[in-house]
Short mmCIF file of C-alpha atoms in Angstrom, two decimals:
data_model
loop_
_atom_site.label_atom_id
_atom_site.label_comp_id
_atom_site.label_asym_id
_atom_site.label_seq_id
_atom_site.Cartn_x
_atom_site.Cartn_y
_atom_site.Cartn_z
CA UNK R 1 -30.26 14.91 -12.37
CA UNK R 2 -26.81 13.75 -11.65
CA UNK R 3 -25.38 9.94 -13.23
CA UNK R 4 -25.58 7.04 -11.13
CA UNK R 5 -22.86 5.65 -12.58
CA UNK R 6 -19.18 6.59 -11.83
CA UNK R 7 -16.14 5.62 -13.57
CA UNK R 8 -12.50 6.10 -12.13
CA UNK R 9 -9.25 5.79 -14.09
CA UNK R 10 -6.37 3.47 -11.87
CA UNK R 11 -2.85 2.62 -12.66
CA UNK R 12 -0.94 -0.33 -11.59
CA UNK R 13 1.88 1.05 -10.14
CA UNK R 14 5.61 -1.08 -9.96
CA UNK R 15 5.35 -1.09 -6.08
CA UNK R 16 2.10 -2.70 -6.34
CA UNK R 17 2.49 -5.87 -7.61
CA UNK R 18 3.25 -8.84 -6.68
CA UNK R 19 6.32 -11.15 -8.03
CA UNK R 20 4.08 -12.53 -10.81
CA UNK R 21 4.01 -9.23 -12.12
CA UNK R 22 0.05 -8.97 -11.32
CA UNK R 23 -1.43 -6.44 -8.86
CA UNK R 24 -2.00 -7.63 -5.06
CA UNK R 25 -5.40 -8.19 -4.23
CA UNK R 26 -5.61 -5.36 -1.40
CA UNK R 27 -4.41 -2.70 -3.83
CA UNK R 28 -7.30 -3.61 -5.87
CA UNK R 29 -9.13 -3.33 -3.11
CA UNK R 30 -8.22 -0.28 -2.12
CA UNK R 31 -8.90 1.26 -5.67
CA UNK R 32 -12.38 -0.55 -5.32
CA UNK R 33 -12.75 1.32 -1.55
CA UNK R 34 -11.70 4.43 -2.95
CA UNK R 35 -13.82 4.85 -6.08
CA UNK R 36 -16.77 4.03 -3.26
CA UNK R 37 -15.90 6.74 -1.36
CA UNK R 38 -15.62 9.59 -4.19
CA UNK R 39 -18.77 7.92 -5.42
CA UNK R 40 -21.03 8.17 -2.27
CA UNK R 41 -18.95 11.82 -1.39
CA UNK R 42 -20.32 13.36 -4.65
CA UNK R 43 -23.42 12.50 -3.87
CA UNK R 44 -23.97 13.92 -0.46
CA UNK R 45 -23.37 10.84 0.69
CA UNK R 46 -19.62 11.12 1.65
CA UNK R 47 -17.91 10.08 5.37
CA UNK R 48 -17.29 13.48 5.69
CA UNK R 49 -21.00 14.62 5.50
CA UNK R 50 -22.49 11.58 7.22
CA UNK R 51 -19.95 12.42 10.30
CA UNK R 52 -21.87 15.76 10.75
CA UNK R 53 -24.76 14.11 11.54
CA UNK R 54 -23.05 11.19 13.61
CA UNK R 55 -23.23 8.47 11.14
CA UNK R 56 -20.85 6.13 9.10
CA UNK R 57 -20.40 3.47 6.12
CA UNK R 58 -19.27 0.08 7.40
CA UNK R 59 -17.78 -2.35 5.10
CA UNK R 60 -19.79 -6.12 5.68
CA UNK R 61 -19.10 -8.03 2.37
CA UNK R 62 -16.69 -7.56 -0.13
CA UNK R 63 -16.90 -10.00 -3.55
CA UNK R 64 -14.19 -9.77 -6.26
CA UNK R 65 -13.77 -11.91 -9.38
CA UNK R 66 -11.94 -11.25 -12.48
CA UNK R 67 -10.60 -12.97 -15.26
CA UNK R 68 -7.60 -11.85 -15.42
CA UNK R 69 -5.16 -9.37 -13.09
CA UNK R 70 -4.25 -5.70 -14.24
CA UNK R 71 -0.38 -6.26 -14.41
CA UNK R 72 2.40 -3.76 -13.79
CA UNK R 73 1.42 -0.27 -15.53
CA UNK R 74 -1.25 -0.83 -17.12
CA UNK R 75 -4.26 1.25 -17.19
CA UNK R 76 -7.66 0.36 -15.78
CA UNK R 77 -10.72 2.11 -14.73
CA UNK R 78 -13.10 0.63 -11.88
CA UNK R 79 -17.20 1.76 -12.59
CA UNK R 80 -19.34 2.00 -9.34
CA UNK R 81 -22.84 2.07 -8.47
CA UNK R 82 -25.72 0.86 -5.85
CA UNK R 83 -27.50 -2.08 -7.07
CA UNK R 84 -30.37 -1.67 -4.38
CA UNK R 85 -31.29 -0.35 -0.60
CA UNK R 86 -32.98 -1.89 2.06
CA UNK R 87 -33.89 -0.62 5.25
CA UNK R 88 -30.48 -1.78 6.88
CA UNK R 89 -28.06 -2.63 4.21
CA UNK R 90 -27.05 -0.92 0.68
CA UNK R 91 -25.55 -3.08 -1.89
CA UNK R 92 -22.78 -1.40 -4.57
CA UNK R 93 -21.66 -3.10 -7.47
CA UNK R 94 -18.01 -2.35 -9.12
CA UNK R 95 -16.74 -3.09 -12.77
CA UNK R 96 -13.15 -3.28 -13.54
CA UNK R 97 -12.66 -2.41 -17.07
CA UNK R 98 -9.13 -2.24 -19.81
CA UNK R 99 -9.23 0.98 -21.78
CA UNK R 100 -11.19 -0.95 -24.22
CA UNK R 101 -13.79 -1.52 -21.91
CA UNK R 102 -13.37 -5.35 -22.40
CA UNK R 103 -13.35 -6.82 -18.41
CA UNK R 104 -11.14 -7.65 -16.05
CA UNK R 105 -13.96 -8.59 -13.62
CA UNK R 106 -16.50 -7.50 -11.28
CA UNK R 107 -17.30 -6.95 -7.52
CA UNK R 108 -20.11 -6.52 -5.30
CA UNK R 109 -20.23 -4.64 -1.95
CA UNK R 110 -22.43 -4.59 1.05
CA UNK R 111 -22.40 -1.51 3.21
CA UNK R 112 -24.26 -0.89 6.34
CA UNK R 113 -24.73 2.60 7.71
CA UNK R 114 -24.40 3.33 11.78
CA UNK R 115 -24.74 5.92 14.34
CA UNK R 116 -21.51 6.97 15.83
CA UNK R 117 -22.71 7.18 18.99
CA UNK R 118 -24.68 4.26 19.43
CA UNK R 119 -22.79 2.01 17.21
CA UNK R 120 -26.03 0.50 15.89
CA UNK R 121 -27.44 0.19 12.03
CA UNK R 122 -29.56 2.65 10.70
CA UNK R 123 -32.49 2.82 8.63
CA UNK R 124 -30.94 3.83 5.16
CA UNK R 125 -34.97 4.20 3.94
CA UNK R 126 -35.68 6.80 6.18
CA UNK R 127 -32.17 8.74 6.72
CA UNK R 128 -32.34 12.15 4.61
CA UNK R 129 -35.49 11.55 3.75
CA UNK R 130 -34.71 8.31 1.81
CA UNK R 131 -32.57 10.71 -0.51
CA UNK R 132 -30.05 7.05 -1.22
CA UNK R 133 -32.77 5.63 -3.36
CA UNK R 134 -32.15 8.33 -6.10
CA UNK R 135 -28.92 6.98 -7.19
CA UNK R 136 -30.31 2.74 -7.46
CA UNK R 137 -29.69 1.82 -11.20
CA UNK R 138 -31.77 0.02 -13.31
CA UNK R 139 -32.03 -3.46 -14.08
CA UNK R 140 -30.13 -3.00 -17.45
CA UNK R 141 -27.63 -0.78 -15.89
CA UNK R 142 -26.35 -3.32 -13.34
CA UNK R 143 -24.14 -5.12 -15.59
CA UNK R 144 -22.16 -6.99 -12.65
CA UNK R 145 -22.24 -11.11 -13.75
CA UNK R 146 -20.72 -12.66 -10.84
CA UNK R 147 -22.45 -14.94 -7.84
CA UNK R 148 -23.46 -12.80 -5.17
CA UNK R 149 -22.00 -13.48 -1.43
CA UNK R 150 -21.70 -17.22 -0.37
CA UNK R 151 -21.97 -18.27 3.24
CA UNK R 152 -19.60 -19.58 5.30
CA UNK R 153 -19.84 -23.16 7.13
CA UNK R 154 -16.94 -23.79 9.35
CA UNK R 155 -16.83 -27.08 11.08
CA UNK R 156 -13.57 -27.78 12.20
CA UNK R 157 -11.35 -25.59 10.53
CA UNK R 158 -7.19 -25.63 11.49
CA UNK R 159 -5.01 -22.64 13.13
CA UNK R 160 -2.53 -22.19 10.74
CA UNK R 161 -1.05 -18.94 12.11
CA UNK R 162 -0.85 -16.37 14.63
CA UNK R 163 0.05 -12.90 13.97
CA UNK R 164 0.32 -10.02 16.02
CA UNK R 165 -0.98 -6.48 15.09
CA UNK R 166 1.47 -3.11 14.40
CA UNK R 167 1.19 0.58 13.80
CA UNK R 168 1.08 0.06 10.07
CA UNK R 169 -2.22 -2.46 10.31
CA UNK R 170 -4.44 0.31 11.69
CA UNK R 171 -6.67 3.09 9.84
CA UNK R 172 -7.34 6.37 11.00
CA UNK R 173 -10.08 5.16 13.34
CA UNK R 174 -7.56 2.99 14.95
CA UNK R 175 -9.26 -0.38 13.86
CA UNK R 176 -6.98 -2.68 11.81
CA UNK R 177 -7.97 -2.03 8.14
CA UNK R 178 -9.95 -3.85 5.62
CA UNK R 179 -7.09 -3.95 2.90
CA UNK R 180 -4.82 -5.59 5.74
CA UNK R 181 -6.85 -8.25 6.58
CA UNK R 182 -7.37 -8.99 2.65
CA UNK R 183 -2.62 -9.28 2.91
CA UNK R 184 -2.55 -10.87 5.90
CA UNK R 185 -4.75 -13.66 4.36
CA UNK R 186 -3.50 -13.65 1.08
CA UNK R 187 -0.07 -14.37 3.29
CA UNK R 188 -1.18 -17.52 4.28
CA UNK R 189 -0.77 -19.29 0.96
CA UNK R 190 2.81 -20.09 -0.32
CA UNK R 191 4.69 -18.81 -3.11
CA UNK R 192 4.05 -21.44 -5.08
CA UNK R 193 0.18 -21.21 -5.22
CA UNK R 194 0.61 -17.87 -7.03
CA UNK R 195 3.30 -19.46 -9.48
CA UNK R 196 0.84 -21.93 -10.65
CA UNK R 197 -2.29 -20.10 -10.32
CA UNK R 198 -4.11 -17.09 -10.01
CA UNK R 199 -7.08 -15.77 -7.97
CA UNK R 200 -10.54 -16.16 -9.70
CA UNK R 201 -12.28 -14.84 -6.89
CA UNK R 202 -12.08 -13.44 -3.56
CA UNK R 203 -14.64 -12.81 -1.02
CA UNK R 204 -14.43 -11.20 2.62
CA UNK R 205 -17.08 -10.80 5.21
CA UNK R 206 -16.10 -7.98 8.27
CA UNK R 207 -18.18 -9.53 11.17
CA UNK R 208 -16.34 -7.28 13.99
CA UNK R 209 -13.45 -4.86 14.79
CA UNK R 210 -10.04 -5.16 15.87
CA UNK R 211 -7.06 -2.86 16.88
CA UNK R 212 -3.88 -2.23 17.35
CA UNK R 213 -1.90 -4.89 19.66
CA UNK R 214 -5.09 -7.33 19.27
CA UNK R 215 -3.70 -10.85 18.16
CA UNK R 216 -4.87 -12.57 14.90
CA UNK R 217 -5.55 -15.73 14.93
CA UNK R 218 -5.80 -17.20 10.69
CA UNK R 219 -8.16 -20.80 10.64
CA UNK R 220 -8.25 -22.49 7.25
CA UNK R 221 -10.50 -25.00 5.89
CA UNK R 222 -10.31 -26.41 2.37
CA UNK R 223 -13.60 -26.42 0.52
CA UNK R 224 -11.73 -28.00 -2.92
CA UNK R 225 -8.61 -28.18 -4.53
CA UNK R 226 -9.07 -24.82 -5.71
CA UNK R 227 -10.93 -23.08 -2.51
CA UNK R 228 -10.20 -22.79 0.75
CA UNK R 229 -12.16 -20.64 3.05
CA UNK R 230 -10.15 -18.73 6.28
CA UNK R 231 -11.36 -17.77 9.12
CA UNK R 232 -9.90 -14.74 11.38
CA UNK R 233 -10.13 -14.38 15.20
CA UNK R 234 -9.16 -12.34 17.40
CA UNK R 235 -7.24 -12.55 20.51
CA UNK R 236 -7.94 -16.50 20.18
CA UNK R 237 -11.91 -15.35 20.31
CA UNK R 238 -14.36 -13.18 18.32
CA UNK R 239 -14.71 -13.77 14.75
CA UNK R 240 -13.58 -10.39 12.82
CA UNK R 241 -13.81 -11.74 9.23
CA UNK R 242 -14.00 -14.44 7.08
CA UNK R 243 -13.21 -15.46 3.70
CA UNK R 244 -13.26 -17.62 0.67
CA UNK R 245 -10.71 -17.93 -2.10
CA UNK R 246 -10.88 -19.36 -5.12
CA UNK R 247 -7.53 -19.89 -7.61
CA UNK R 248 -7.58 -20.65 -11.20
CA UNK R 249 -4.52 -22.26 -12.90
CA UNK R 250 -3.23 -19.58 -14.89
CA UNK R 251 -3.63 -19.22 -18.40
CA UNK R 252 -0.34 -17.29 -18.83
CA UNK D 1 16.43 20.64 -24.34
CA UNK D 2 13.96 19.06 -21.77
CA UNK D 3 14.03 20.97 -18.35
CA UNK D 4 15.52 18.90 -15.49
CA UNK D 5 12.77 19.37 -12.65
CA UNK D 6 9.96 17.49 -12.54
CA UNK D 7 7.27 18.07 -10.51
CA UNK D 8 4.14 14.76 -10.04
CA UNK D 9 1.06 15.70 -7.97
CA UNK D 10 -0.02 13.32 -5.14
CA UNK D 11 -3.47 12.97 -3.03
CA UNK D 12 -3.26 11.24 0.77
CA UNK D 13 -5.87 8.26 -0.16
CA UNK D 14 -7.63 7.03 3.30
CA UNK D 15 -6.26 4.19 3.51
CA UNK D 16 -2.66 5.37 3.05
CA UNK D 17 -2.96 7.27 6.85
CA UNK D 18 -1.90 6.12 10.25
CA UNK D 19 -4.20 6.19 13.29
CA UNK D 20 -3.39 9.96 13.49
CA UNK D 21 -4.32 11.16 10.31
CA UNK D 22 -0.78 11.03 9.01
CA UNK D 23 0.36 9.49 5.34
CA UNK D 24 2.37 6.19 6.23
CA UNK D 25 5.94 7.12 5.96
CA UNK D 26 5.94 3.46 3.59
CA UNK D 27 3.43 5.48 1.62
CA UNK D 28 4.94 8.45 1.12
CA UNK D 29 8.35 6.67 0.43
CA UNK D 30 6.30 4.71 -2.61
CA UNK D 31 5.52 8.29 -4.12
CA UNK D 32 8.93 9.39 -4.14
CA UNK D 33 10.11 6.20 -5.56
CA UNK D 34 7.07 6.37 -8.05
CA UNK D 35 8.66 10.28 -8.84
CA UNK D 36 12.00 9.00 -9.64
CA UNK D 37 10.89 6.28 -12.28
CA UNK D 38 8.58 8.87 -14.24
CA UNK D 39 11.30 11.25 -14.19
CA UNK D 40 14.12 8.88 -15.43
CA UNK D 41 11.90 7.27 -18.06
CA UNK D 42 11.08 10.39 -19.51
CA UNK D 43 14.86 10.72 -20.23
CA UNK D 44 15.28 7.54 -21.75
CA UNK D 45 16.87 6.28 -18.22
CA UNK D 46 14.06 4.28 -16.74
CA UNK D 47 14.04 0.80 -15.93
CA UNK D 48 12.29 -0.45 -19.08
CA UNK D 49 14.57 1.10 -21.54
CA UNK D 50 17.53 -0.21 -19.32
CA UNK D 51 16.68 -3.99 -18.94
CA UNK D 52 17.28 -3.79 -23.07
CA UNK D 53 20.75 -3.40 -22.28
CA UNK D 54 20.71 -5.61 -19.52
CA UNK D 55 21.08 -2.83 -16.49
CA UNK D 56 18.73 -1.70 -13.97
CA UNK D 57 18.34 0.94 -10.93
CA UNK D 58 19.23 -0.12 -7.36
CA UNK D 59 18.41 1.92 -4.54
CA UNK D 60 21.00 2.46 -2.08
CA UNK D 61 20.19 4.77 -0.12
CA UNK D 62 16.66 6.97 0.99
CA UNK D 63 16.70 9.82 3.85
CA UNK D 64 13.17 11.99 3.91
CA UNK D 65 13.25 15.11 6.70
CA UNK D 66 10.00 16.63 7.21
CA UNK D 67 8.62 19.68 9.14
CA UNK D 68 4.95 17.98 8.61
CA UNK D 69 3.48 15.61 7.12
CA UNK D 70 0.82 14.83 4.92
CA UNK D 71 -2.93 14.21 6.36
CA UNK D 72 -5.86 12.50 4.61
CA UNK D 73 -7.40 13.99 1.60
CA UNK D 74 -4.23 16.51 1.17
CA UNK D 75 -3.11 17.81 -2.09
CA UNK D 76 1.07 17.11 -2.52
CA UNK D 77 3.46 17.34 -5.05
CA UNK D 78 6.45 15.83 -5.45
CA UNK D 79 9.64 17.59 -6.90
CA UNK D 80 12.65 15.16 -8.24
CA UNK D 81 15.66 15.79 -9.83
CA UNK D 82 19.31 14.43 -10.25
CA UNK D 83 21.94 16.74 -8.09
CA UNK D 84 24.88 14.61 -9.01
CA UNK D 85 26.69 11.79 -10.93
CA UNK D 86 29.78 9.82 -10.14
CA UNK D 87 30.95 6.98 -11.47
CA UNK D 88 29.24 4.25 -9.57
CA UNK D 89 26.63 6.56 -7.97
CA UNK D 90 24.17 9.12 -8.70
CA UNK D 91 22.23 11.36 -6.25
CA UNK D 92 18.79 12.46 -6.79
CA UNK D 93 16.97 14.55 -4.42
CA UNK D 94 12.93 15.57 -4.13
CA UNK D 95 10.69 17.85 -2.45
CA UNK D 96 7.39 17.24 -0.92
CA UNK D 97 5.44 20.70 -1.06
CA UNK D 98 2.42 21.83 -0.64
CA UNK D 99 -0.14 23.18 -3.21
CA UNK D 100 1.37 26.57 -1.93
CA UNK D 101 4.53 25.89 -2.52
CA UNK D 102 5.53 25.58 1.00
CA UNK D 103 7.40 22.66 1.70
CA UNK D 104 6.41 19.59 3.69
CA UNK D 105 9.84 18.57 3.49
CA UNK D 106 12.66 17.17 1.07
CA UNK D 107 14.67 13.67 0.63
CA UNK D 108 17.61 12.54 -0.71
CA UNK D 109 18.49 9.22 -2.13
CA UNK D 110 21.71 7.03 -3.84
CA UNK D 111 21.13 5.46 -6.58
CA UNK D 112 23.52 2.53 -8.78
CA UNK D 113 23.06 1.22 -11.96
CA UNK D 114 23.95 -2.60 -11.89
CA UNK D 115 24.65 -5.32 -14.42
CA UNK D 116 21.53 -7.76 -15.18
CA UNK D 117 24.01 -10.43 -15.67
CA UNK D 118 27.18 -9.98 -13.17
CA UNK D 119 25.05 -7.54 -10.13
CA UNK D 120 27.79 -5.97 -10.44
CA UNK D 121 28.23 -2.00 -10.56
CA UNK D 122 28.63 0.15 -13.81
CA UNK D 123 30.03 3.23 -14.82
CA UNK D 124 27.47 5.69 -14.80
CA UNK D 125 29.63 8.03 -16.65
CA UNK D 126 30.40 6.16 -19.72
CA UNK D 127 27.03 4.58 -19.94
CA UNK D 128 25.20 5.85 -23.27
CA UNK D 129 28.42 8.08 -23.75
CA UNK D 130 27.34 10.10 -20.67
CA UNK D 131 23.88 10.80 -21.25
CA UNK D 132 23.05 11.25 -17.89
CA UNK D 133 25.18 14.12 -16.50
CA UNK D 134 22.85 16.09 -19.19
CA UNK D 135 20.10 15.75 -16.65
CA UNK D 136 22.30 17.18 -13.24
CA UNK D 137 20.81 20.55 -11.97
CA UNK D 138 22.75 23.68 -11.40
CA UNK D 139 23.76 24.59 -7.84
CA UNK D 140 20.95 27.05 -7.83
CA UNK D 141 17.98 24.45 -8.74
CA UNK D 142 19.40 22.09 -6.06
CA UNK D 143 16.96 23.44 -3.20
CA UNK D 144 17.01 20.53 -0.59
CA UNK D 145 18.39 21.86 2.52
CA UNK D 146 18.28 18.93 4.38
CA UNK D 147 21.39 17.11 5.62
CA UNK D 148 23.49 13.98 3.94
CA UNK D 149 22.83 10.42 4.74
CA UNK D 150 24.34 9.59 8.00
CA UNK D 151 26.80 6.78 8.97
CA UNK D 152 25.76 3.71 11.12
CA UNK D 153 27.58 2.25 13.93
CA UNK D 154 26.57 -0.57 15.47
CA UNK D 155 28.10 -1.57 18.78
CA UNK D 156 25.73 -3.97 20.51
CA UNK D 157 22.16 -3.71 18.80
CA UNK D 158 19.60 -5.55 20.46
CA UNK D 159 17.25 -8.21 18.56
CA UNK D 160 13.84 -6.82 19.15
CA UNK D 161 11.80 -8.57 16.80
CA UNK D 162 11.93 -11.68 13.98
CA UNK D 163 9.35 -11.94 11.32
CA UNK D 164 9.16 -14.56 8.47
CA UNK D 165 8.13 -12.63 5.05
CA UNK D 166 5.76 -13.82 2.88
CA UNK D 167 3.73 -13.08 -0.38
CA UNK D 168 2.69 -9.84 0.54
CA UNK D 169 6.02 -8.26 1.25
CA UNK D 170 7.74 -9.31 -2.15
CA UNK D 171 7.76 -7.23 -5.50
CA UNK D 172 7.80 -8.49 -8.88
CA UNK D 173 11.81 -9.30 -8.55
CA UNK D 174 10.96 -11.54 -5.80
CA UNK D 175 12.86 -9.02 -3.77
CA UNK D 176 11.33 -8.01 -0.56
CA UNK D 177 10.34 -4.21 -1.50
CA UNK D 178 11.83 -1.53 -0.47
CA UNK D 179 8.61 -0.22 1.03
CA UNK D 180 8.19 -3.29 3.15
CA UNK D 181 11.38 -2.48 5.23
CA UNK D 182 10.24 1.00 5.82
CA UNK D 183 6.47 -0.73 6.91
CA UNK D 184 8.29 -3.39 9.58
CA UNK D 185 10.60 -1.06 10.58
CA UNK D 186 7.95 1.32 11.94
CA UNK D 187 6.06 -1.19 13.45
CA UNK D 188 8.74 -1.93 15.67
CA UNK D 189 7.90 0.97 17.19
CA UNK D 190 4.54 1.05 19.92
CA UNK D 191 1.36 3.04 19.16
CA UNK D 192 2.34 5.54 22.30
CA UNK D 193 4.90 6.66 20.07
CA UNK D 194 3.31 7.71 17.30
CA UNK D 195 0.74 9.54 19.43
CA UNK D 196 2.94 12.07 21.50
CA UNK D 197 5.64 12.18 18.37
CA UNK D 198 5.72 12.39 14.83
CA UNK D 199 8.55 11.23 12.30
CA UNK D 200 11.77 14.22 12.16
CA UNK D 201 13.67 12.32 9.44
CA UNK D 202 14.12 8.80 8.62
CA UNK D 203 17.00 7.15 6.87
CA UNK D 204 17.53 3.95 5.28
CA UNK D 205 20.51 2.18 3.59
CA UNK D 206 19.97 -1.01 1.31
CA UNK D 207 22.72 -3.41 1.71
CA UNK D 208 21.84 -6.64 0.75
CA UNK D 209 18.76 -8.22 -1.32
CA UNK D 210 16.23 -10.73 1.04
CA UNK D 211 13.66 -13.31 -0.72
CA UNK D 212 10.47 -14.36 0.13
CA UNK D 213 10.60 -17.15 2.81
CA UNK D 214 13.89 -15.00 4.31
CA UNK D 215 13.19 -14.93 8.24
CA UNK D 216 14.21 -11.04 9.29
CA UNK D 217 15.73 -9.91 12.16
CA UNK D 218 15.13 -6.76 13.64
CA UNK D 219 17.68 -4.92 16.02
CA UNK D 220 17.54 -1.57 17.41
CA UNK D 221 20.05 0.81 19.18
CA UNK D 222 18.90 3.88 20.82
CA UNK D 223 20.85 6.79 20.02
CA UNK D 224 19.12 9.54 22.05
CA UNK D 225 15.62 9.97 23.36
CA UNK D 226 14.09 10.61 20.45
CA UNK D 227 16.34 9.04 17.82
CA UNK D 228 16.73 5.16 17.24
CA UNK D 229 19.05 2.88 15.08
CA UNK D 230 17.78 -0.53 13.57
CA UNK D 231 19.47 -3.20 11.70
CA UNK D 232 17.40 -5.84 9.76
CA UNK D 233 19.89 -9.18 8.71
CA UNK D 234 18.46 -12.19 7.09
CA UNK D 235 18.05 -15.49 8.55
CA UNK D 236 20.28 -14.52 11.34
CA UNK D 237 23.70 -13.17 9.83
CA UNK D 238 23.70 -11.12 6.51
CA UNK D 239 22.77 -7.37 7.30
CA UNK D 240 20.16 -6.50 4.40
CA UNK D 241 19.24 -2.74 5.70
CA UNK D 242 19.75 -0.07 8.20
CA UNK D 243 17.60 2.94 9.39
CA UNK D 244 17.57 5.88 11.34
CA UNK D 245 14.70 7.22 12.65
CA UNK D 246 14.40 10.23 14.67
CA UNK D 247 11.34 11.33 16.19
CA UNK D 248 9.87 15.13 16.73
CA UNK D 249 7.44 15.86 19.75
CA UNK D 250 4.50 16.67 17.65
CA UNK D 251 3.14 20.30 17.85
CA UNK D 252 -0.48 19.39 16.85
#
């Protein structure tokens, strides 16, 4: 029977930092992303498989804390498995690990699965015959210590930019992507937040799509000195995501 | 002696692909530039060994022709070698081929070696008692059959766009990157292009360094149908870069 757990090697490459000398917070992202997909494609489980039979991952919640940044080529390696299944949600887990397998930090995931055609959740219990629930680790294997996904409570939260959206925003599906949003946020904060601190953890719910030409609307609301939670609309409407960030004043 | 000619292999990641399949041109311009640093640190000429001495790498110039481009999940390598040294300048070409050994397509770009203390140029040629000119290829080994970098002229560009940059678009020099130009230049561009037409050969020429907090300024003079100038300056007078971008109707 094949592993549950999957390891993937990374390396921080010089165009992929930011001017702190730390990697950006999407291209971790994106190595988190892609170690999901090889993952879930070795496993029958794959975007490429699932679009045979008219059905799709879609990102909801994204978690990410660490303590400390992978900085300008260095070597890491980011560990992924599913935690659990329900009938309408899977949860992954993510470890990002130095080559002495001492921690940068952890994430967690939550992925929902939908028909193509309808555009409406599935039953991941039922779909291939339950097959998903063969690759849930055990208790001892999920080694992921971080909070799981807050909530969000905006009251009055403040428009603190507008952007508009550009060829390079958008995926292959057309929708702009999830690393962009995770830039376009991190944006919002000035150069001298990330002089002084660094990010302890970042989380993202994806509550709806948006495309190419849609405007972006970017609502912030402080929760503490060191968190502030944003809130993305679109088209000065529908809530697409939001998130919460929390900095740390850096040790180095 | 160590061969001249090195050759990096390179995978299309999903979310490195435009809303037609296609690797980002930004994307594709990181692997080149990733290329050129493993092959010049290999030789004791790469940016580590050089900040001893108190000299670094600046690009000046980057022009990539392609027949086709990369699409998702595609095997590439990347080719890169040095075809010439002068005195302030140094020309290193690449080629983008397939896992056949057909090629994608092939770039050229200008390279100087500056002064960590004055920014000004050095001579290449005297530098470590000429190491360098070791490293130039033979006429034979200098397959890139793709023309020179062009000239610009500028008559009456006009100002099509002006963006303010932010944390995102900096690298660890506080420079905005090199990629980041390529990424706003392109979006200048509307989805309907990209569509019917894919990207011939683009061109770029850095002349100037911009900061975070620069505002950019984006003109744009058509120079046929399917071939457009642009001109970014900084806070509304120095010009920092220049492109060319001509388009292809796409066969597929």
């Amino acid at each position: 029977m094949m592993e549950k757990i999957d390891s993937y090697e990374c390396f921080v490459e010089p165009f992929h930092v930011d001017f702190t000398g730390r990697v950006f917070m999407g291209v971790l992202g994106n190595h988190l992303l892609n170690a999901a997909g090889k993952h879930s494609t070795r496993r029958g489980w794959g975007i490429g498989a699932l679009n045979e039979t008219q059905h799709t991952w879609v990102l909801s919640r994204l978690s990410i804390e660490l303590y400390d940044m992978p900085r300008q080529y260095e070597h890491f390696e980011v560990k992924t498995w599913v935690e659990g299944v329900m009938k309408l949600f899977t949860n992954r887990n993510f470890a990002i690990l130095r080559p002495d397998g001492s921690a940068y930090g952890y994430a967690r995931s939550v992925w929902a699965m939908i028909d193509l055609e309808t555009r409406r959740p599935c039953d991941l219990l039922s779909l291939y015959d339950g097959d998903i629930c063969r690759y849930v680790v055990t208790d001892e294997e999920n080694d992921c210590p971080i909070a799981g996904h807050g909530r969000f409570r905006f009251r009055e939260p403040e428009l603190v930019r507008t952007i508009d959206t550009y060829y390079s925003d958008v995926d292959i599906n057309g929708h702009i992507n999830s690393i962009k949003y995770i830039e376009h946020i991190l944006d919002l904060f000035p150069k001298e937040r990330f002089k002084s601190q660094s990010i302890e953890r970042f989380e993202i719910a994806y509550k709806a799509e948006s495309h190419l030409g849609d405007r972006l609307s970017f609502y912030t609301q402080p929760v503490s000195a060191d968190e502030v939670d944003v809130e993305v609309r679109k088209n000065e409407a529908e809530v697409v995501c939001q998130a919460k960030i929390r900095f740390r004043t850096a040790t180095i």
